mmCIF file of C-alpha atoms in Angstrom:
data_model
loop_
_atom_site.group_PDB
_atom_site.id
_atom_site.type_symbol
_atom_site.label_atom_id
_atom_site.label_comp_id
_atom_site.label_asym_id
_atom_site.label_seq_id
_atom_site.Cartn_x
_atom_site.Cartn_y
_atom_site.Cartn_z
ATOM 1 C CA ARG O 3 0.000 0.000 0.000
ATOM 2 C CA GLU O 4 0.976 3.648 -0.350
ATOM 3 C CA LEU O 5 0.083 6.322 2.207
ATOM 4 C CA GLY O 6 -0.406 10.069 2.006
ATOM 5 C CA VAL O 7 -0.501 12.320 5.069
ATOM 6 C CA ILE O 8 -1.366 16.033 5.274
ATOM 7 C CA ASN O 9 -0.638 17.641 8.640
ATOM 8 C CA GLY O 10 -2.647 20.254 10.504
ATOM 9 C CA GLY O 11 0.052 21.026 13.069
ATOM 10 C CA ALA O 12 3.753 20.685 13.896
ATOM 11 C CA GLY O 13 4.871 17.079 14.057
ATOM 12 C CA ALA O 14 6.923 14.330 12.512
ATOM 13 C CA ILE O 15 6.494 10.943 10.924
ATOM 14 C CA ILE O 16 9.190 8.351 11.423
ATOM 15 C CA VAL O 17 9.298 5.927 8.488
ATOM 16 C CA ASP O 18 11.435 2.832 9.066
ATOM 17 C CA GLY O 19 13.626 4.768 11.508
ATOM 18 C CA GLN O 20 14.013 7.933 9.390
ATOM 19 C CA ARG O 21 12.392 11.063 10.854
ATOM 20 C CA HIS O 22 10.499 13.435 8.551
ATOM 21 C CA ASP O 23 9.544 16.737 10.203
ATOM 22 C CA ILE O 24 6.318 18.097 8.778
ATOM 23 C CA GLY O 25 4.730 21.369 9.754
ATOM 24 C CA HIS O 26 1.268 22.812 9.375
ATOM 25 C CA ARG O 27 -0.068 22.010 5.866
ATOM 26 C CA ASP O 28 3.017 19.996 4.922
ATOM 27 C CA ALA O 29 2.440 16.521 3.528
ATOM 28 C CA LEU O 30 4.340 13.271 3.341
ATOM 29 C CA TYR O 31 4.007 10.537 0.742
ATOM 30 C CA ILE O 32 5.062 7.086 1.952
ATOM 31 C CA GLY O 33 5.537 4.508 -0.769
ATOM 32 C CA LYS O 34 4.891 0.792 -0.892
ATOM 33 C CA GLY O 35 7.136 -1.313 1.311
ATOM 34 C CA ALA O 36 7.460 0.876 4.408
ATOM 35 C CA LYS O 37 7.362 -1.402 7.446
ATOM 36 C CA GLU O 38 7.134 0.848 10.512
ATOM 37 C CA LEU O 39 5.452 4.242 10.950
ATOM 38 C CA VAL O 40 5.466 6.396 14.070
ATOM 39 C CA PHE O 41 3.433 9.619 14.271
ATOM 40 C CA VAL O 42 4.765 12.311 16.644
ATOM 41 C CA SER O 43 3.420 15.669 17.857
ATOM 42 C CA ASN O 44 6.074 18.292 18.608
ATOM 43 C CA GLU O 45 4.026 19.781 21.466
ATOM 44 C CA ALA O 46 1.453 17.918 23.543
ATOM 45 C CA SER O 47 -0.487 21.150 24.154
ATOM 46 C CA ARG O 48 -0.746 21.771 20.377
ATOM 47 C CA PRO O 49 -0.885 18.306 18.834
ATOM 48 C CA ALA O 50 -0.294 17.541 15.193
ATOM 49 C CA LYS O 51 -3.440 16.654 13.241
ATOM 50 C CA PHE O 52 -2.557 13.967 10.739
ATOM 51 C CA TYR O 53 -5.078 13.460 7.932
ATOM 52 C CA TYR O 54 -4.200 10.351 5.987
ATOM 53 C CA ASN O 55 -5.376 8.215 3.112
ATOM 54 C CA CYS O 56 -3.987 5.018 1.628
ATOM 55 C CA ALA O 57 -4.441 2.916 -1.486
ATOM 56 C CA PRO O 58 -3.145 -0.357 -2.933
ATOM 57 C CA ALA O 59 0.190 0.045 -4.736
ATOM 58 C CA HIS O 60 1.955 -2.043 -7.379
ATOM 59 C CA THR O 61 5.238 -0.062 -7.447
ATOM 60 C CA ALA O 62 7.435 1.295 -4.655
ATOM 61 C CA TYR O 63 8.012 5.051 -4.932
ATOM 62 C CA PRO O 64 10.252 6.865 -2.440
ATOM 63 C CA THR O 65 9.000 8.698 0.631
ATOM 64 C CA LYS O 66 8.743 12.396 -0.194
ATOM 65 C CA LYS O 67 7.749 15.560 1.653
ATOM 66 C CA VAL O 68 5.465 18.015 -0.147
ATOM 67 C CA SER O 69 5.189 21.576 1.159
ATOM 68 C CA PRO O 70 2.458 24.126 0.368
ATOM 69 C CA ALA O 71 4.887 25.811 -2.066
ATOM 70 C CA ASP O 72 4.983 22.579 -4.120
ATOM 71 C CA VAL O 73 1.237 22.123 -4.586
ATOM 72 C CA ALA O 74 -0.856 22.880 -7.649
ATOM 73 C CA PRO O 75 -3.654 25.215 -6.424
ATOM 74 C CA VAL O 76 -6.880 25.638 -8.391
ATOM 75 C CA THR O 77 -9.451 28.280 -7.423
ATOM 76 C CA LEU O 78 -13.071 27.469 -8.252
ATOM 77 C CA GLY O 79 -16.586 28.618 -7.452
ATOM 78 C CA ASP O 80 -18.205 31.959 -6.862
ATOM 79 C CA ASN O 81 -18.986 34.162 -3.872
ATOM 80 C CA LEU O 82 -22.581 34.495 -5.133
ATOM 81 C CA THR O 83 -23.170 30.768 -4.611
ATOM 82 C CA SER O 84 -21.067 30.619 -1.413
ATOM 83 C CA ASN O 85 -18.659 28.057 -2.871
ATOM 84 C CA ARG O 86 -15.498 30.040 -3.661
ATOM 85 C CA ARG O 87 -12.635 27.712 -2.743
ATOM 86 C CA THR O 88 -9.060 26.759 -3.510
ATOM 87 C CA ILE O 89 -8.197 23.121 -4.045
ATOM 88 C CA ASN O 90 -4.543 22.520 -3.193
ATOM 89 C CA LYS O 91 -3.478 19.431 -5.135
ATOM 90 C CA TYR O 92 -0.762 17.725 -3.087
ATOM 91 C CA PHE O 93 -0.540 14.243 -4.566
ATOM 92 C CA VAL O 94 -1.182 14.581 -8.298
ATOM 93 C CA PRO O 95 1.077 13.662 -11.258
ATOM 94 C CA ASP O 96 2.355 17.243 -11.730
ATOM 95 C CA VAL O 97 3.642 17.278 -8.131
ATOM 96 C CA LEU O 98 4.490 13.685 -7.193
ATOM 97 C CA GLU O 99 4.529 10.230 -8.745
ATOM 98 C CA THR O 100 2.251 7.690 -7.025
ATOM 99 C CA CYS O 101 0.627 4.433 -8.054
ATOM 100 C CA GLN O 102 -2.953 5.654 -7.718
ATOM 101 C CA LEU O 103 -3.152 7.835 -4.610
ATOM 102 C CA SER O 104 -4.480 11.366 -5.102
ATOM 103 C CA MET O 105 -4.901 13.836 -2.238
ATOM 104 C CA GLY O 106 -5.555 17.495 -1.754
ATOM 105 C CA LEU O 107 -6.675 20.096 0.740
ATOM 106 C CA THR O 108 -9.653 22.360 0.061
ATOM 107 C CA GLU O 109 -9.748 25.834 1.600
ATOM 108 C CA LEU O 110 -12.980 27.805 1.556
ATOM 109 C CA ALA O 111 -12.680 31.544 0.892
ATOM 110 C CA PRO O 112 -13.864 33.805 3.746
ATOM 111 C CA GLY O 113 -17.660 33.951 3.934
ATOM 112 C CA ASN O 114 -18.142 30.820 1.810
ATOM 113 C CA LEU O 115 -19.872 27.658 3.015
ATOM 114 C CA TRP O 116 -19.808 24.983 0.328
ATOM 115 C CA ASN O 117 -17.056 22.684 -0.911
ATOM 116 C CA THR O 118 -19.101 21.990 -4.068
ATOM 117 C CA MET O 119 -22.021 23.655 -5.786
ATOM 118 C CA PRO O 120 -25.049 23.719 -3.476
ATOM 119 C CA TYR O 121 -27.939 21.542 -4.595
ATOM 120 C CA PRO O 122 -30.816 23.671 -5.990
#
């Protein structure tokens, strides 16, 4: 399997003994074959918030950190329909090679409520 993690706080992920520090909105791709994962918060009073997703994998790609500066943002929607948002594409072919895992982080613009078009 392959694993993607996007972090909502300061922390680290230790993959087979190698520490990867990841801050707020950083991400880590962990390829097929990793045996041991340890998730760490830097501060107990402000814990990391690891959002993760995994998928079957047929090829082993290397573990790689992706920062917000690396992502492919796309802004969609309209303030009139309350769905103005930016989709930050973290794990897509233009940013990172994976077997089939795709992940992103959607940010709603101020005053907007919907991640997609509201149903009529």
